[in-house]
Amino acid sequence: LVTLIFYFFVKNALSVIRVFAKEVVEKMRELDQEKMKTETALHDFLPTSIVRDLKKKKVSAEMYECVTIFYGDIIGFNELTSDCTPTELIDFMNLFYGNLDARFSKFQVYNVLTMTDDFMLVSGMPNNIGDKHVSEIAGIALDLLAGSVVFQIPHRPNSRLNIRMGFHSGPACGVVAGTKIPNYCVMSDTATVAREMEKMGEGMRIHISSTSKNLLDKVGGFRCDYRGTLDLGIRGQMETYWLIGPDSTNPPDITFHECQDRNLSLND
């Protein structure tokens, strides 16, 4: 009798253990899935190298000696979207920004989240690529310019995008801000000047600072035209230029044609 009781006790215990083990395995699987979702979300907000540093718990503010920062803005955006339905607006924004993301992925640039309706790119941070940061930004700017010409606005097929662009090169600091939804922030006077280059530019033209122009001359492969000297307020006077296109007479170490090979139509 005692043996029979012991047998049923052990049998029940094993049954409970099996159920418990199954629940543990299921919970571990759910935990792994949640970790994957969290990591995917982090990659949406942060550069890959910063995500790796976060895992190692060694993220801190880092200074970069020279990067290139770009700003772009759709002129007349409010007028373009003033008479469209919510569905048309969503379709337009999904098409435009979805294709921007696809285009950005072909260059060594990082799309910095902004709180405004313009878009900001940086190259040279957090991944240091030498002087190539200026040619990467120049390449994506020319690529955006060419793509804007053929981009069709779904609810206004006879209208065309009018994008104003500008960039500047200089030092910058990169830092991760926020805990629940961390963002990679670029803090520097370079970003302020880059925004001024965009604001003081013209539609369907790429306005650049003399610093960026001198760097482009150094790496080669791009042609610029002198625009003039502009007053940047407390930052004083600055000579500025228009980025015109590739320069076959002064080929770079990394040619602009490599950027063209990576070209995507905004409607692809």
Short mmCIF file of C-alpha atoms in Angstrom, two decimals:
data_model
loop_
_atom_site.label_atom_id
_atom_site.label_comp_id
_atom_site.label_asym_id
_atom_site.label_seq_id
_atom_site.Cartn_x
_atom_site.Cartn_y
_atom_site.Cartn_z
CA LEU A 1 0.00 0.00 0.00
CA VAL A 2 2.76 2.38 0.94
CA THR A 3 4.50 1.58 -2.35
CA LEU A 4 1.30 2.26 -4.29
CA ILE A 5 0.79 5.59 -2.53
CA PHE A 6 4.40 6.55 -3.19
CA TYR A 7 3.99 5.57 -6.86
CA PHE A 8 0.96 7.82 -7.34
CA PHE A 9 2.69 10.63 -5.45
CA VAL A 10 5.74 10.48 -7.71
CA LYS A 11 3.54 10.19 -10.80
CA ASN A 12 1.57 13.31 -9.83
CA ALA A 13 4.76 15.17 -8.98
CA LEU A 14 6.28 14.36 -12.35
CA SER A 15 3.08 15.48 -14.07
CA VAL A 16 3.18 18.81 -12.21
CA ILE A 17 6.88 19.24 -13.09
CA ARG A 18 6.17 18.57 -16.77
CA VAL A 19 3.37 21.15 -16.80
CA PHE A 20 5.56 23.65 -14.97
CA ALA A 21 8.49 23.02 -17.34
CA LYS A 22 6.19 23.51 -20.34
CA GLU A 23 4.98 26.81 -18.91
CA VAL A 24 8.57 27.93 -18.27
CA VAL A 25 9.58 27.11 -21.85
CA GLU A 26 6.56 29.03 -23.16
CA LYS A 27 7.37 32.03 -20.97
CA MET A 28 11.00 31.96 -22.11
CA ARG A 29 9.81 31.91 -25.73
CA GLU A 30 7.54 34.90 -25.08
CA LEU A 31 10.42 36.69 -23.35
CA ASP A 32 12.70 36.10 -26.34
CA GLN A 33 10.01 37.45 -28.66
CA GLU A 34 9.62 40.59 -26.54
CA LYS A 35 13.39 41.07 -26.48
CA MET A 36 13.43 40.82 -30.27
CA LYS A 37 10.66 43.43 -30.51
CA THR A 38 12.55 45.74 -28.15
CA GLU A 39 15.78 45.38 -30.13
CA THR A 40 13.96 46.00 -33.40
CA ALA A 41 12.37 49.13 -31.92
CA LEU A 42 15.79 50.34 -30.71
CA HIS A 43 17.17 50.00 -34.23
CA ASP A 44 14.29 52.19 -35.44
CA PHE A 45 15.32 54.98 -33.06
CA LEU A 46 19.09 54.59 -32.82
CA PRO A 47 22.11 53.84 -35.03
CA THR A 48 23.26 50.21 -34.97
CA SER A 49 26.58 51.04 -33.31
CA ILE A 50 24.79 52.92 -30.51
CA VAL A 51 22.47 49.94 -29.92
CA ARG A 52 25.55 47.74 -29.50
CA ASP A 53 27.01 50.22 -27.00
CA LEU A 54 23.72 50.33 -25.10
CA LYS A 55 23.86 46.57 -24.64
CA LYS A 56 27.36 46.95 -23.21
CA LYS A 57 26.16 49.84 -21.03
CA LYS A 58 28.93 52.14 -22.25
CA VAL A 59 27.01 54.85 -24.09
CA SER A 60 28.14 58.41 -23.39
CA ALA A 61 28.26 61.74 -25.15
CA GLU A 62 30.95 61.69 -27.85
CA MET A 63 32.56 64.56 -29.71
CA TYR A 64 33.32 64.31 -33.42
CA GLU A 65 35.91 66.59 -34.97
CA CYS A 66 34.16 66.95 -38.32
CA VAL A 67 30.82 65.70 -39.68
CA THR A 68 28.41 66.97 -42.31
CA ILE A 69 24.83 67.87 -41.40
CA PHE A 70 22.05 68.25 -43.96
CA TYR A 71 18.58 69.80 -43.77
CA GLY A 72 15.81 69.49 -46.33
CA ASP A 73 12.35 71.01 -46.39
CA ILE A 74 9.33 70.76 -48.71
CA ILE A 75 8.40 74.29 -49.76
CA GLY A 76 4.65 74.85 -49.70
CA PHE A 77 3.96 71.66 -47.75
CA ASN A 78 0.91 73.17 -46.03
CA GLU A 79 -0.55 74.28 -49.36
CA LEU A 80 0.09 70.85 -50.86
CA THR A 81 -1.84 69.12 -48.09
CA SER A 82 -4.46 71.76 -47.24
CA ASP A 83 -7.24 70.32 -49.42
CA CYS A 84 -6.50 66.60 -49.22
CA THR A 85 -8.50 64.11 -47.20
CA PRO A 86 -6.95 62.34 -44.18
CA THR A 87 -6.54 59.20 -46.30
CA GLU A 88 -4.81 61.15 -49.08
CA LEU A 89 -2.51 62.79 -46.54
CA ILE A 90 -1.56 59.40 -45.05
CA ASP A 91 -0.94 57.94 -48.51
CA PHE A 92 1.26 60.90 -49.47
CA MET A 93 3.28 60.85 -46.24
CA ASN A 94 3.75 57.06 -46.35
CA LEU A 95 4.91 57.23 -49.98
CA PHE A 96 7.24 60.19 -49.44
CA TYR A 97 8.88 59.15 -46.17
CA GLY A 98 8.92 55.46 -47.07
CA ASN A 99 10.88 56.22 -50.20
CA LEU A 100 13.14 58.63 -48.34
CA ASP A 101 14.06 55.82 -45.94
CA ALA A 102 14.84 53.52 -48.87
CA ARG A 103 17.00 56.22 -50.43
CA PHE A 104 18.83 57.03 -47.19
CA SER A 105 19.73 53.37 -46.71
CA LYS A 106 21.91 53.51 -49.83
CA PHE A 107 24.24 56.08 -48.29
CA GLN A 108 26.27 56.27 -45.11
CA VAL A 109 23.95 58.77 -43.47
CA TYR A 110 21.77 58.74 -40.37
CA ASN A 111 18.28 60.21 -40.38
CA VAL A 112 17.98 62.27 -37.20
CA LEU A 113 14.45 62.55 -35.82
CA THR A 114 13.23 66.16 -35.65
CA MET A 115 10.16 67.80 -34.14
CA THR A 116 9.47 69.82 -37.30
CA ASP A 117 8.29 69.07 -40.85
CA ASP A 118 11.81 69.22 -42.30
CA PHE A 119 14.26 66.32 -42.31
CA MET A 120 17.82 66.16 -40.99
CA LEU A 121 20.67 63.88 -42.00
CA VAL A 122 24.16 63.49 -40.60
CA SER A 123 27.18 61.63 -41.93
CA GLY A 124 30.42 60.97 -40.07
CA MET A 125 28.75 60.12 -36.76
CA PRO A 126 28.39 57.86 -34.91
CA ASN A 127 30.45 55.97 -37.55
CA ASN A 128 33.63 57.81 -38.48
CA ILE A 129 34.23 57.51 -42.24
CA GLY A 130 36.94 60.13 -42.64
CA ASP A 131 36.32 62.97 -45.09
CA LYS A 132 33.87 60.79 -46.98
CA HIS A 133 31.04 62.21 -44.83
CA VAL A 134 30.84 65.31 -47.04
CA SER A 135 30.67 63.28 -50.27
CA GLU A 136 27.98 61.01 -48.80
CA ILE A 137 25.82 64.02 -47.95
CA ALA A 138 26.52 65.62 -51.33
CA GLY A 139 25.58 62.36 -53.04
CA ILE A 140 22.27 61.95 -51.19
CA ALA A 141 21.43 65.64 -51.76
CA LEU A 142 21.90 65.33 -55.53
CA ASP A 143 20.01 62.05 -55.46
CA LEU A 144 17.08 63.71 -53.68
CA LEU A 145 17.17 66.58 -56.14
CA ALA A 146 16.94 64.23 -59.13
CA GLY A 147 14.25 62.10 -57.51
CA SER A 148 12.10 65.11 -56.61
CA VAL A 149 11.73 65.98 -60.29
CA VAL A 150 9.99 62.68 -61.10
CA PHE A 151 8.14 62.14 -57.81
CA GLN A 152 4.37 62.17 -58.33
CA ILE A 153 2.13 63.41 -55.55
CA PRO A 154 -0.80 60.92 -55.39
CA HIS A 155 -3.58 63.47 -54.80
CA ARG A 156 -1.99 66.12 -57.07
CA PRO A 157 -0.53 64.31 -60.09
CA ASN A 158 0.13 67.59 -61.93
CA SER A 159 2.12 69.12 -59.05
CA ARG A 160 5.78 68.58 -58.28
CA LEU A 161 7.78 68.57 -55.09
CA ASN A 162 9.82 71.69 -54.39
CA ILE A 163 12.57 70.78 -51.93
CA ARG A 164 14.99 73.30 -50.46
CA MET A 165 18.26 71.81 -49.19
CA GLY A 166 21.42 72.91 -47.42
CA PHE A 167 24.35 71.48 -45.51
CA HIS A 168 27.40 72.46 -43.48
CA SER A 169 30.42 70.63 -42.06
CA GLY A 170 32.03 70.99 -38.65
CA PRO A 171 32.33 69.49 -35.16
CA ALA A 172 29.36 67.92 -33.38
CA CYS A 173 28.45 66.01 -30.25
CA GLY A 174 26.33 62.85 -30.34
CA VAL A 175 24.32 61.79 -27.29
CA VAL A 176 21.48 59.38 -26.54
CA ALA A 177 18.60 61.20 -24.83
CA GLY A 178 15.56 59.62 -23.21
CA THR A 179 14.96 56.29 -21.51
CA LYS A 180 11.59 54.86 -22.56
CA ILE A 181 12.02 56.01 -26.17
CA PRO A 182 15.71 56.89 -26.57
CA ASN A 183 16.76 59.14 -29.43
CA TYR A 184 20.18 59.84 -30.89
CA CYS A 185 20.63 63.61 -30.74
CA VAL A 186 23.14 65.74 -32.61
CA MET A 187 24.14 68.81 -30.63
CA SER A 188 26.33 71.49 -32.18
CA ASP A 189 26.53 74.88 -33.79
CA THR A 190 27.20 72.97 -37.02
CA ALA A 191 23.54 71.87 -37.07
CA THR A 192 22.41 75.47 -36.57
CA VAL A 193 24.51 76.69 -39.50
CA ALA A 194 23.29 73.76 -41.64
CA ARG A 195 19.71 74.81 -40.94
CA GLU A 196 20.58 78.37 -41.93
CA MET A 197 22.04 77.07 -45.20
CA GLU A 198 18.70 75.39 -45.91
CA LYS A 199 16.53 78.32 -44.80
CA MET A 200 18.54 80.83 -46.84
CA GLY A 201 18.59 78.61 -49.91
CA GLU A 202 16.19 78.24 -52.83
CA GLY A 203 13.80 75.56 -54.00
CA MET A 204 15.35 72.67 -55.97
CA ARG A 205 18.86 73.89 -55.17
CA ILE A 206 21.50 72.69 -52.71
CA HIS A 207 23.00 75.49 -50.65
CA ILE A 208 26.31 74.72 -48.90
CA SER A 209 28.80 76.50 -46.67
CA SER A 210 32.37 77.33 -47.65
CA THR A 211 33.58 74.72 -45.15
CA SER A 212 31.67 71.96 -46.93
CA LYS A 213 32.76 73.30 -50.32
CA ASN A 214 36.43 73.18 -49.31
CA LEU A 215 36.00 69.59 -48.11
CA LEU A 216 34.30 68.66 -51.39
CA ASP A 217 37.25 70.17 -53.26
CA LYS A 218 39.54 68.01 -51.13
CA VAL A 219 37.71 64.71 -51.82
CA GLY A 220 36.95 65.69 -55.43
CA GLY A 221 34.13 64.64 -57.71
CA PHE A 222 31.70 67.54 -57.24
CA ARG A 223 31.19 70.90 -58.91
CA CYS A 224 30.03 74.00 -57.05
CA ASP A 225 29.15 77.56 -58.10
CA TYR A 226 29.78 80.58 -55.92
CA ARG A 227 26.59 82.05 -54.50
CA GLY A 228 27.88 84.98 -52.45
CA THR A 229 28.54 86.15 -48.91
CA LEU A 230 25.63 85.89 -46.49
CA ASP A 231 25.15 87.43 -43.06
CA LEU A 232 24.55 84.76 -40.42
CA GLY A 233 23.96 87.22 -37.60
CA ILE A 234 26.14 86.57 -34.55
CA ARG A 235 28.07 83.99 -36.60
CA GLY A 236 29.25 86.72 -38.92
CA GLN A 237 29.70 86.63 -42.68
CA MET A 238 30.05 83.36 -44.58
CA GLU A 239 30.78 82.62 -48.20
CA THR A 240 28.31 80.09 -49.59
CA TYR A 241 27.98 77.98 -52.72
CA TRP A 242 25.48 76.01 -54.79
CA LEU A 243 26.23 72.32 -55.23
CA ILE A 244 25.69 71.77 -58.95
CA GLY A 245 26.53 68.13 -59.62
CA PRO A 246 29.33 65.65 -60.31
CA ASP A 247 32.64 66.89 -61.71
CA SER A 248 34.25 64.44 -64.12
CA THR A 249 37.36 66.63 -64.42
CA ASN A 250 38.20 66.12 -60.75
CA PRO A 251 37.39 62.48 -59.92
CA PRO A 252 37.21 61.56 -56.22
CA ASP A 253 38.74 58.59 -54.45
CA ILE A 254 35.15 57.33 -54.10
CA THR A 255 33.45 58.46 -57.29
CA PHE A 256 30.05 60.05 -57.46
CA HIS A 257 29.13 57.35 -59.98
CA GLU A 258 29.22 54.87 -57.12
CA CYS A 259 26.51 56.99 -55.53
CA GLN A 260 24.61 56.94 -58.83
CA ASP A 261 24.85 53.15 -58.93
CA ARG A 262 22.99 53.14 -55.63
CA ASN A 263 20.34 55.48 -57.03
CA LEU A 264 16.66 54.78 -56.40
CA SER A 265 13.74 56.56 -57.98
CA LEU A 266 11.49 58.09 -55.34
CA ASN A 267 8.68 56.14 -56.98
CA ASP A 268 10.51 52.75 -56.90
#
